[in-house]
Coordinates of C-alpha atoms and ligand atoms in Angstrom, one line a residue:
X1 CA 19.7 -15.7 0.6
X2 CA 22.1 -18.2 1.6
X3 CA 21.4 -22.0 0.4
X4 CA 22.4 -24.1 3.5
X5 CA 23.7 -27.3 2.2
X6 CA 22.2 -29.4 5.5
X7 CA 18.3 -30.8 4.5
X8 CA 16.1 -28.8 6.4
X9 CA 13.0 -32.1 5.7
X10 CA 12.3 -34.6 4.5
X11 CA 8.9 -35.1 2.9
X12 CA 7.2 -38.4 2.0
X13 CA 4.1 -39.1 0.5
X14 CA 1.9 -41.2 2.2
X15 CA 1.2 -44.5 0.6
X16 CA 4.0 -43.9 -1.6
X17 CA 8.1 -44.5 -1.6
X18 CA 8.6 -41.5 -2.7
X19 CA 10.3 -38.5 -0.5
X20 CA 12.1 -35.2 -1.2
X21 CA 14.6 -33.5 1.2
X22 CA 14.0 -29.9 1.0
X23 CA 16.5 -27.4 1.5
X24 CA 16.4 -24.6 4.2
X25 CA 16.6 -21.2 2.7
X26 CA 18.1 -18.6 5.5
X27 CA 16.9 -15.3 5.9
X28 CA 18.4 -12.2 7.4
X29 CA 15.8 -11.9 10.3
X30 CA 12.7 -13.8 10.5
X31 CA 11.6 -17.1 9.5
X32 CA 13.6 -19.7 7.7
X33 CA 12.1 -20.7 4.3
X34 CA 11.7 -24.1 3.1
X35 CA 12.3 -24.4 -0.4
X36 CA 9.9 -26.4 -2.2
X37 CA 11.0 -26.1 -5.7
X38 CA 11.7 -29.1 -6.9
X39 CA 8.6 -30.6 -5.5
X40 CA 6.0 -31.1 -8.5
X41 CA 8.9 -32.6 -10.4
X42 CA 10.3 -35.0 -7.8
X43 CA 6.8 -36.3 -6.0
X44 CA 4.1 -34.8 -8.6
X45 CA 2.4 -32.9 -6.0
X46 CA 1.4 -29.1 -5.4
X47 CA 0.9 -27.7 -2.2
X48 CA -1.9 -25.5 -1.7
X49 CA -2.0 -21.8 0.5
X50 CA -4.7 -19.8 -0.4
X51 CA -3.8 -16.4 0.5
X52 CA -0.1 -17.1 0.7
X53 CA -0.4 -17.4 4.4
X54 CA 2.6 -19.7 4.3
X55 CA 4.0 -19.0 1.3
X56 CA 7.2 -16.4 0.0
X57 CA 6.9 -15.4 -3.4
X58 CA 10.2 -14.0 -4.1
X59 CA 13.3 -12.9 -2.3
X60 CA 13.4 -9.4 -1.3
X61 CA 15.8 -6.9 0.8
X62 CA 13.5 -3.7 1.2
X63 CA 11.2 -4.6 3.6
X64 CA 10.7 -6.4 7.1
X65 CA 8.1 -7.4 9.2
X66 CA 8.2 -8.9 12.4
X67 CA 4.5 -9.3 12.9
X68 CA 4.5 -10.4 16.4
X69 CA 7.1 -8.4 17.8
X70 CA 5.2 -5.5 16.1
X71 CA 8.1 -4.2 14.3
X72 CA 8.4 -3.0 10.6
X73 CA 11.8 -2.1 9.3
X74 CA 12.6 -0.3 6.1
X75 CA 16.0 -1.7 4.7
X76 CA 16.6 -2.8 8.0
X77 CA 16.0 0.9 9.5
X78 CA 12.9 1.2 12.2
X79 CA 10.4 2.7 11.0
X80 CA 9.6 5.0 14.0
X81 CA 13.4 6.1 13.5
X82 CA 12.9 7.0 10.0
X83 CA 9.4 8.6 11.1
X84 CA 11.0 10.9 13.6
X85 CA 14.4 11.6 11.5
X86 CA 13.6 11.5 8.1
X87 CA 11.6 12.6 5.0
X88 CA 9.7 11.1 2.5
X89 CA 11.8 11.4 -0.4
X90 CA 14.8 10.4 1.5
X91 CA 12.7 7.3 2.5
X92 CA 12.1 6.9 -1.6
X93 CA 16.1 6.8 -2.2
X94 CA 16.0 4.6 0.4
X95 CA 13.7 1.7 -1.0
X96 CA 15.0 2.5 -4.1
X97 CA 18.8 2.3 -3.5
X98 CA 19.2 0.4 -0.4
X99 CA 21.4 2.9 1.4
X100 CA 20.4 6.5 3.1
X101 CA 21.9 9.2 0.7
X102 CA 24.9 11.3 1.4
X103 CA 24.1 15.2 1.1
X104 CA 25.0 15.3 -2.6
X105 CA 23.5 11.9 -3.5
X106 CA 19.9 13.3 -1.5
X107 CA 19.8 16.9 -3.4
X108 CA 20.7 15.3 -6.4
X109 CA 17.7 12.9 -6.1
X110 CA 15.9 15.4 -4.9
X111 CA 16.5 17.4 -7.7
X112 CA 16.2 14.4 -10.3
X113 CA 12.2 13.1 -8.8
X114 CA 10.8 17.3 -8.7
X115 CA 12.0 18.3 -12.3
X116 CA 9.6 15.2 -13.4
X117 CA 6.5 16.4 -11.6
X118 CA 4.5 17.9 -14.5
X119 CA 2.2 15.9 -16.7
X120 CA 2.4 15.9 -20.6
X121 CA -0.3 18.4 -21.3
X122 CA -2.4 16.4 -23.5
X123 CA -2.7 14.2 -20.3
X124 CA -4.8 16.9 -19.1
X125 CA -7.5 15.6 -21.8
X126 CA -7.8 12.5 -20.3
X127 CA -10.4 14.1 -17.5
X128 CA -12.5 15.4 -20.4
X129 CA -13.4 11.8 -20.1
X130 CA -14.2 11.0 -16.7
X131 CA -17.7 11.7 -15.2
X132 CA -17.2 14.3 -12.5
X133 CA -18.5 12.5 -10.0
X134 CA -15.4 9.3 -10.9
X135 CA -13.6 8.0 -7.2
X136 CA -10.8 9.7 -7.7
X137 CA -9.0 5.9 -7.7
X138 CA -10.9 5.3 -10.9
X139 CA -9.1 8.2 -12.5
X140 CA -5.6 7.0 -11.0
X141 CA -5.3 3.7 -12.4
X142 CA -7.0 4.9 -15.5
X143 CA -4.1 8.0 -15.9
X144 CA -1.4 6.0 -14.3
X145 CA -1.7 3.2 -17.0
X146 CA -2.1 5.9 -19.8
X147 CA 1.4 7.2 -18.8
X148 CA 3.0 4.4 -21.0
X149 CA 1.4 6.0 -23.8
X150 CA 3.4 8.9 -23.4
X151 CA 6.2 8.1 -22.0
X152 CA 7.9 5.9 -24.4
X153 CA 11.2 6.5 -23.7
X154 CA 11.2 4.9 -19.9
X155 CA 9.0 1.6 -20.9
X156 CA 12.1 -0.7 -22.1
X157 CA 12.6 -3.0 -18.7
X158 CA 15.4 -4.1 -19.9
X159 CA 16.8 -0.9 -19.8
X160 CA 18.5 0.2 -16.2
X161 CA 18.3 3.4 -17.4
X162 CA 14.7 3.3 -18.8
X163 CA 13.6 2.2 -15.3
X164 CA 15.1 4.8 -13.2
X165 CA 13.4 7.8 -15.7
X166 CA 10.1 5.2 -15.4
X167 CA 11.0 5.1 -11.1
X168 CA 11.4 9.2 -11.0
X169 CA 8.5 9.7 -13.3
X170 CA 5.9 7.8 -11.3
X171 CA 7.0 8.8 -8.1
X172 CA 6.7 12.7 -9.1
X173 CA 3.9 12.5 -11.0
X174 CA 1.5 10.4 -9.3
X175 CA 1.3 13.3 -7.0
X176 CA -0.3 15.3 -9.8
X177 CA -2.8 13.0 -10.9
X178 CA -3.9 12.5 -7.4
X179 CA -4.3 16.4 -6.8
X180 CA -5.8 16.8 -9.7
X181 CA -8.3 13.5 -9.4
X182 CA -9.7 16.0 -6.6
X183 CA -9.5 19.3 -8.5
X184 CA -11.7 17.7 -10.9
X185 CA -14.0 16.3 -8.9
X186 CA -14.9 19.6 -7.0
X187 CA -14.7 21.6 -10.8
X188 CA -11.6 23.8 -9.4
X189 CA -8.8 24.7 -11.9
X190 CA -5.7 22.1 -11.9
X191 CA -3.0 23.6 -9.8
X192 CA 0.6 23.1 -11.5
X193 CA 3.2 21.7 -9.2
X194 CA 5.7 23.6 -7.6
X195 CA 9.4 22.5 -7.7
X196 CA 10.7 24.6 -5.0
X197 CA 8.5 23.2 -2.4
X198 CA 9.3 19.8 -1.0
X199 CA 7.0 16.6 -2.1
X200 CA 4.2 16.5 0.3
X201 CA 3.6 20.3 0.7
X202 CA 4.0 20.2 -3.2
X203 CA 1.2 17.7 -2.7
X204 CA -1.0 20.0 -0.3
X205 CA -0.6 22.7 -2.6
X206 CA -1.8 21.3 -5.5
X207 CA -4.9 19.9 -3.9
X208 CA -5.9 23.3 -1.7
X209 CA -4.3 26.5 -3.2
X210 CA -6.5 28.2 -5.6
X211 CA -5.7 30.7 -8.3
X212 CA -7.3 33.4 -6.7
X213 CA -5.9 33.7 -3.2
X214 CA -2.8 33.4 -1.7
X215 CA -1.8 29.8 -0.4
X216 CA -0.6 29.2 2.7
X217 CA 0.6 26.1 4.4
X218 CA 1.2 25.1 8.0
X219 CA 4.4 23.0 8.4
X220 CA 2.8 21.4 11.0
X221 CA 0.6 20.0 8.5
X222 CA 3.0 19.4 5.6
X223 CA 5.2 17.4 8.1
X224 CA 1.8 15.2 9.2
X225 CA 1.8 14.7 5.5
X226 CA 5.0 13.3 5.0
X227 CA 5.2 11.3 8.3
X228 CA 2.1 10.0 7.0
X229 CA 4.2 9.0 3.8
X230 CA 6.7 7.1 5.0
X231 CA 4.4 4.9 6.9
X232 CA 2.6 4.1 3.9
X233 CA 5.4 3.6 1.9
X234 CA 6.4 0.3 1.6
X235 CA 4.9 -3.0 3.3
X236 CA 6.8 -6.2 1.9
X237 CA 4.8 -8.7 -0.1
X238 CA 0.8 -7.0 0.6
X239 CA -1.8 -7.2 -1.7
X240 CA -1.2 -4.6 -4.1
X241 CA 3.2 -5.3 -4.2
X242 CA 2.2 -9.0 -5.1
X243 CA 0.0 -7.8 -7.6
X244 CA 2.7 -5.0 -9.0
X245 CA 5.2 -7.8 -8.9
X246 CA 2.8 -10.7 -10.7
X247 CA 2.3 -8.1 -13.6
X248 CA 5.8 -6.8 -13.4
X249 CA 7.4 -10.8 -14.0
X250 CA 5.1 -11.0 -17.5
X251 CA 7.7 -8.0 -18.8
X252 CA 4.7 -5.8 -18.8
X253 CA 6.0 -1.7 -18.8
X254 CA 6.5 0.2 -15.2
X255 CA 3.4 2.4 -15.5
X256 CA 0.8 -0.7 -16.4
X257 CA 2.6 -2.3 -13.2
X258 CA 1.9 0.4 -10.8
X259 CA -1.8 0.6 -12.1
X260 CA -2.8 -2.7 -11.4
X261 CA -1.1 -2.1 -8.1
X262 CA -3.5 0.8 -7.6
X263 CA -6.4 -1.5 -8.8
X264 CA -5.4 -3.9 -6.0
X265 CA -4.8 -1.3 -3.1
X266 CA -8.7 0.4 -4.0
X267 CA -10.7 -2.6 -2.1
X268 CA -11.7 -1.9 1.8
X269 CA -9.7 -5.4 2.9
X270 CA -6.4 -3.4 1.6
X271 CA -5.8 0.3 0.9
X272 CA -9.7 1.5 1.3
X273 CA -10.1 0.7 4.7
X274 CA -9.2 4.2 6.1
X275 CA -11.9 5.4 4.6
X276 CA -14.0 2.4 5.4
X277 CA -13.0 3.3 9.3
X278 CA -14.7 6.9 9.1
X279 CA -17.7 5.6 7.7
X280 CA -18.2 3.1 10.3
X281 CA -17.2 6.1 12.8
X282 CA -19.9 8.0 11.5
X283 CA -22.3 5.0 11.3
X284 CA -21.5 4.0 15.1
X285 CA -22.1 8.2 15.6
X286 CA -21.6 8.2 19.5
X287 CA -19.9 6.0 22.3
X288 CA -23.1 4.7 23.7
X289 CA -23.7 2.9 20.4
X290 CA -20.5 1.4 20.5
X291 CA -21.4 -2.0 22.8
X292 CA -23.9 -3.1 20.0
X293 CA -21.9 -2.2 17.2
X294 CA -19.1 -4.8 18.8
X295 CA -21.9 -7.4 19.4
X296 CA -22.2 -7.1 15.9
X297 CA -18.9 -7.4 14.7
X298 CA -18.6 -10.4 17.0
X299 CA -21.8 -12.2 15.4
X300 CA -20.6 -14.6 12.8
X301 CA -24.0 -13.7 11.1
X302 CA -23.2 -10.6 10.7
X303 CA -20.3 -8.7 7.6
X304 CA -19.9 -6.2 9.8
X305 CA -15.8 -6.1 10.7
X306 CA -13.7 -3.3 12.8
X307 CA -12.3 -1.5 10.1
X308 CA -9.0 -0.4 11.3
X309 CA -8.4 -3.8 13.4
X310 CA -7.0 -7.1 12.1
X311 CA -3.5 -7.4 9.9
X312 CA -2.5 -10.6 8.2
X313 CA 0.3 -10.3 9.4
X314 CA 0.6 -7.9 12.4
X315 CA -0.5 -9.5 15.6
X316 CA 0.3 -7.5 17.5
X317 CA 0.4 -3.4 17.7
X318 CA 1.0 -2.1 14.6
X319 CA 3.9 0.3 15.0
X320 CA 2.3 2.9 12.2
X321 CA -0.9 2.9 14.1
X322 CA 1.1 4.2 17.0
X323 CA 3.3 6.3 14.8
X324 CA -0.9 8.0 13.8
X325 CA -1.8 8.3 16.7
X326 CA 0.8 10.5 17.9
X327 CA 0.5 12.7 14.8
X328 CA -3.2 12.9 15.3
X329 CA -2.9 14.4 18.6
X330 CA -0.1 17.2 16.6
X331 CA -2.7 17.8 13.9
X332 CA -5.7 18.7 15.8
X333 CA -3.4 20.7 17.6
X334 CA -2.1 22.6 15.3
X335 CA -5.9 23.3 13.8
X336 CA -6.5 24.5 17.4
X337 CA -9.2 21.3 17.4
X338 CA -9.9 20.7 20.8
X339 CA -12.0 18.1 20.9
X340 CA -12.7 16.1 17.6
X341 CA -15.6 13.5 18.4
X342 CA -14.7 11.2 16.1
X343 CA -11.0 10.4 18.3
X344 CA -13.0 10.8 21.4
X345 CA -14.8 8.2 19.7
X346 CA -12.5 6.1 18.2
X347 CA -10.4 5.9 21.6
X348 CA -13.2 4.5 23.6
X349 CA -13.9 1.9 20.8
X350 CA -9.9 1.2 20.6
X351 CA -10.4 0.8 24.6
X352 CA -13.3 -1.6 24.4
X353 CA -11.9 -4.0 21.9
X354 CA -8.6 -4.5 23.2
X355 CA -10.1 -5.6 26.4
X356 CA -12.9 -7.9 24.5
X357 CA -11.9 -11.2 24.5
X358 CA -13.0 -12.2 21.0
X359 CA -10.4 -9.4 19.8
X360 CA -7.5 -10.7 22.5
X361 CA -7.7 -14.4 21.3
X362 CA -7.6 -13.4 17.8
X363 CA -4.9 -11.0 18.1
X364 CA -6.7 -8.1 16.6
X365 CA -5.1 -4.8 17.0
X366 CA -5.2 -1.1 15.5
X367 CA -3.6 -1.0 12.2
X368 CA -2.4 1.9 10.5
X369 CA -6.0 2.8 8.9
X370 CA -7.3 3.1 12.4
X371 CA -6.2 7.1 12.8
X372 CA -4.8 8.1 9.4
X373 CA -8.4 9.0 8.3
X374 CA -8.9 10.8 11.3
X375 CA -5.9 13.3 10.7
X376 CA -7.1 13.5 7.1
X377 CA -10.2 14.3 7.8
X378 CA -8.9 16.8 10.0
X379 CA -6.7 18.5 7.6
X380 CA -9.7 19.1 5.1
X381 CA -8.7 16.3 3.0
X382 CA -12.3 14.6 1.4
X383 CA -12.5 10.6 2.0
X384 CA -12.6 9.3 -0.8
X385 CA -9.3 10.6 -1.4
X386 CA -8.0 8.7 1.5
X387 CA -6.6 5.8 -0.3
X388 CA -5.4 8.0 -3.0
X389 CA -3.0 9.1 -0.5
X390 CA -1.7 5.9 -0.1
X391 CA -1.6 5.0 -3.6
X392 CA 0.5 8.0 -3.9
X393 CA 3.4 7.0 -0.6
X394 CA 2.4 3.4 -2.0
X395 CA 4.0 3.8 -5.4
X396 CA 7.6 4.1 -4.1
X397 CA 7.1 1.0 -2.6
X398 CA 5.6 -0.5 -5.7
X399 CA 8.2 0.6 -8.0
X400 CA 10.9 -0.5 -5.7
X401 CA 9.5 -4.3 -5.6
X402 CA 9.1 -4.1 -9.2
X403 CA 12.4 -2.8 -10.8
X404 CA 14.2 -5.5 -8.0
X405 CA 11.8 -8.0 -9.1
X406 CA 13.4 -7.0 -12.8
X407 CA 16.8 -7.0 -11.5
X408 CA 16.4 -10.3 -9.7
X409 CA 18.5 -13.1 -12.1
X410 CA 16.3 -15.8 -10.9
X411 CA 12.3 -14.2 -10.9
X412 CA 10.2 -16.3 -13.0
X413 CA 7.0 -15.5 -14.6
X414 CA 4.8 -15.2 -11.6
X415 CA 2.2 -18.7 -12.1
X416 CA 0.3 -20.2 -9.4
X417 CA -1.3 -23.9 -9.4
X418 CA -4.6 -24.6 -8.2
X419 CA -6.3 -27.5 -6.7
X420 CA -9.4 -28.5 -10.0
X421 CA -11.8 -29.6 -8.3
X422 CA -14.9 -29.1 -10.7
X423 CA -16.3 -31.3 -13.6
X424 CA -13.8 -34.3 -15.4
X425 CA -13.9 -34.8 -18.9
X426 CA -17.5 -34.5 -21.0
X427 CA -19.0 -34.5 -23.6
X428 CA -20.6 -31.8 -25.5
X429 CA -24.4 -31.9 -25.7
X430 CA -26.4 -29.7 -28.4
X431 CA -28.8 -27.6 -26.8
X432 CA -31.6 -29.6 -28.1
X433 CA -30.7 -32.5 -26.5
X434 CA -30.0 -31.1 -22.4
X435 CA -32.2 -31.5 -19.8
Ligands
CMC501 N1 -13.1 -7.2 12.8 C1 -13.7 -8.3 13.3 N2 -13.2 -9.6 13.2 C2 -12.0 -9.7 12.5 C3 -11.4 -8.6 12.0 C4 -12.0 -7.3 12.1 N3 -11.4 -6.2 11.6 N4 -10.2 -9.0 11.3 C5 -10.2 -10.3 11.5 N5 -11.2 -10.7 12.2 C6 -11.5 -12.1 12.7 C7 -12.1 -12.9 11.5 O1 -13.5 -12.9 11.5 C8 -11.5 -14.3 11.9 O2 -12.3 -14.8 12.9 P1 -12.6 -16.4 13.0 O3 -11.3 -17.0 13.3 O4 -13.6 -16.5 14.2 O5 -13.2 -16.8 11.7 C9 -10.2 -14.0 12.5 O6 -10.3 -12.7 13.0 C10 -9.0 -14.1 11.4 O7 -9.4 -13.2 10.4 P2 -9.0 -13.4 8.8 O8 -10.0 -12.7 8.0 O9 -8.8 -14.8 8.6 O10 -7.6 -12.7 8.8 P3 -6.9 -12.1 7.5 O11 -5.5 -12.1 7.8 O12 -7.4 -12.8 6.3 O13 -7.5 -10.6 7.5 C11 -7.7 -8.3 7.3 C12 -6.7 -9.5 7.6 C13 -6.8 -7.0 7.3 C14 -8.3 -8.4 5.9 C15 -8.8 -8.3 8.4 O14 -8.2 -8.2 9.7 C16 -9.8 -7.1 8.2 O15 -10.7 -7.3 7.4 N6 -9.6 -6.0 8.8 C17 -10.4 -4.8 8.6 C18 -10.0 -4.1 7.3 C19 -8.7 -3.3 7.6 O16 -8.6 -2.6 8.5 N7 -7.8 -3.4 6.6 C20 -6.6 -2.6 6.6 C21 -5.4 -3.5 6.8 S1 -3.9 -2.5 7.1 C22 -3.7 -1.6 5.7 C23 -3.1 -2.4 4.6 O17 -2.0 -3.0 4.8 O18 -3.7 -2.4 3.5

């Protein structure tokens, strides 16, 4: 972040001789940033965003967005590049480091995440407490969180060592808990991880193989599963990384971090909305119903939203959903699915909103939830695992923000103002005495 020594404004308060040149902040690509630091000291004002439409809440070199160009890179690499090219845990060096990996550096990191994908076994006690029918996200941000109560040796943050064991840990085990979440749910035996496979057929394995039969896995399907992995795994300042990073600047440990991110990601506005997207496919149950379910979406009246459309800050194509869309076509081929209604389905609606005004002047298009649930769906994955997935390509991402948030000399306990706006000063009445 270079400081530009030229005044970007100059603000002044109406009715007041007050005024505060703010300085211009440069960024790589996108935006310039105006800094408003110094403005509650020097004019005794706040400014108000709700949402953070407007508003950057830290420096950051992972992750770009160019939300009207439709482009997303990570660490300045395309995503559709890394999509086509790469692999998920080469994408997790990536966030992590800053730089692709050299062959040594990937195997050794390779190595380094898959010897830390078992859980302590008296984590396995922890499910003896969940009702069997818990949402599988219950059960991750319960477990996740309990990891700092066995893991004591990767919870000092100020420890660069500590937060790469805490950064290898979460990323290799979260895939256990999620596989497991499901395992429980269904009242099939745990499946222990296997090192020798690679993470996201690890992943497949643990969720489908059973002790009793042979397991065997398409790498048609374990490559959907890792494509689908990188897209989810990191998305600059969303949601779930502010939240990771607001509890991260309070000094609170890695694994209580990456909890509340999961907390944050669960809600249909965020991480649930793939599975939010095949309930309303299923709702909407045939084209022909598709004109009033639009007319509905469109009435202000109305709660009902396209799940799948809309981005804060995408507005335009998303590149992911593109990215899903291809690989949705490659899955149902693989599983020899020759016509799935629900893409038939979700086509024709994709068709009919892009052309529908109210979507065009909003700039509403597919987002990444639009066809993910599709595929999973297709690959016998259960929905309300959906956003599981993502919690589990999400926590790279997570993790990342958070230990560069630690590293960062200048983050600040995270602290927003507000604009008061209910009762002044009063007194205290006894009960006896109110109206
Ligand atoms: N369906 C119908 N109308 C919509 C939709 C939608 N999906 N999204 C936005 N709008 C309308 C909204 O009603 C508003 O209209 P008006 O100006 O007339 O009041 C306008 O578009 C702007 O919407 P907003 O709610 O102010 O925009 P936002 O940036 O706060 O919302 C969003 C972003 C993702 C929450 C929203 O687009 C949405 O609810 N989409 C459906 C849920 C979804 O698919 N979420 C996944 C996001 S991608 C995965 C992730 O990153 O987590």
């Amino acid at each position: 972040m270079t400081d530009s020594t030229k005044p970007a404004a100059t603000l002044t308060l109406a009715g007041s001789n007050k005024s505060l040149s703010l300085p211009m902040l440069d960024a790589s690509i996108g935006p310039t940033v105006l800094d408003i630091r110094k403005l509650y000291d020097t004019l005794g004002v706040f400014t108000y965003d709700p949402g953070f439409g407007a508003t950057a809440s830290c420096e950051s070199k992972i992750t770009y967005i160019d939300g009207d160009a439709g482009v997303l890179l990570y660490r300045g690499y395309p995503i559709e590049q890394l999509a086509e090219h790469s692999d998920f845990l080469e994408i997790c060096y990536l966030l992590l480091n800053g730089d692709l990996p050299n062959a040594t550096q990937r195997d050794e990191f390779n190595r380094g995440v898959m010897r830390h994908t078992m859980l302590h076994e008296q984590i396995r006690r922890f499910w003896d407490g969940f009702r069997r029918d818990a949402h599988p996200m219950a059960v991750m941000c319960g477990v996740v969180g309990a990891m700092a109560a066995f893991y004591h040796d990767s919870v000092d943050i100020t420890n660069e060592e500590h937060r790469r064991i805490a950064a290898f840990r979460l990323i290799a085990k979260v895939p256990t808990i999620a596989a497991w979440a499901y395992k429980y749910s269904i009242g099939q035996p745990f499946i222990y991880p296997r090192n020798d496979l690679g993470y996201a057929e690890n992943f497949l394995y643990m969720m489908q193989a059973v002790p009793c039969e042979d397991y065997k896995l398409s790498p048609v399907l374990a490559k959907a599963m890792d494509r689908l992995f990188i897209l989810h795994a990191d998305h600059e300042q969303n949601a779930s990384t502010s939240t990771v990073r607001l509890a991260g600047s309070t000094g609170a440990n890695p694994f209580a971090c990456i909890a509340a991110g999961i907390a944050a990601l669960w809600g249909p506005a965020h991480g649930g909305a793939n599975e939010a997207v095949l309930k309303m496919l299923a709702e909407i149950g045939n084209k022909k119903n598709i004109p009033e379910f639009i007319r509905k979406v469109k009435d202000k009246n109305s709660s009902v939203r396209l799940m799948g459309f809309g981005h804060r800050v995408y507005k335009n194509y998303d590149p992911r959903a593109k990215i899903m869309q291809k690989t949705c076509h490659e899955v149902l081929n693989e599983l020899g699915i020759k016509n799935e209604p629900l893409l038939d389905l979700a086509v024709e609606l994709e068709r009919i909103a892009l052309e529908d005004e109210y979507f065009v002047q909003r700039r509403l298009y597919p987002n990444v939830d639009f066809y993910s649930g599709i595929i999973l769906k297709a690959m016998g994955i259960p929905t309300p695992m959906f956003t599981v997935l993502f919690a589990v390509a999400r926590t790279v991402g997570w993790v990342s923000q958070w230990k560069e948030m630690i590293e960062d000399p200048s983050q600040r306990l995270g602290r927003p103002r507000q604009i008061y706006t209910g009762p002044t000063q009063r007194d205290y009445v006894p009960v006896g005495k109110r109206a």
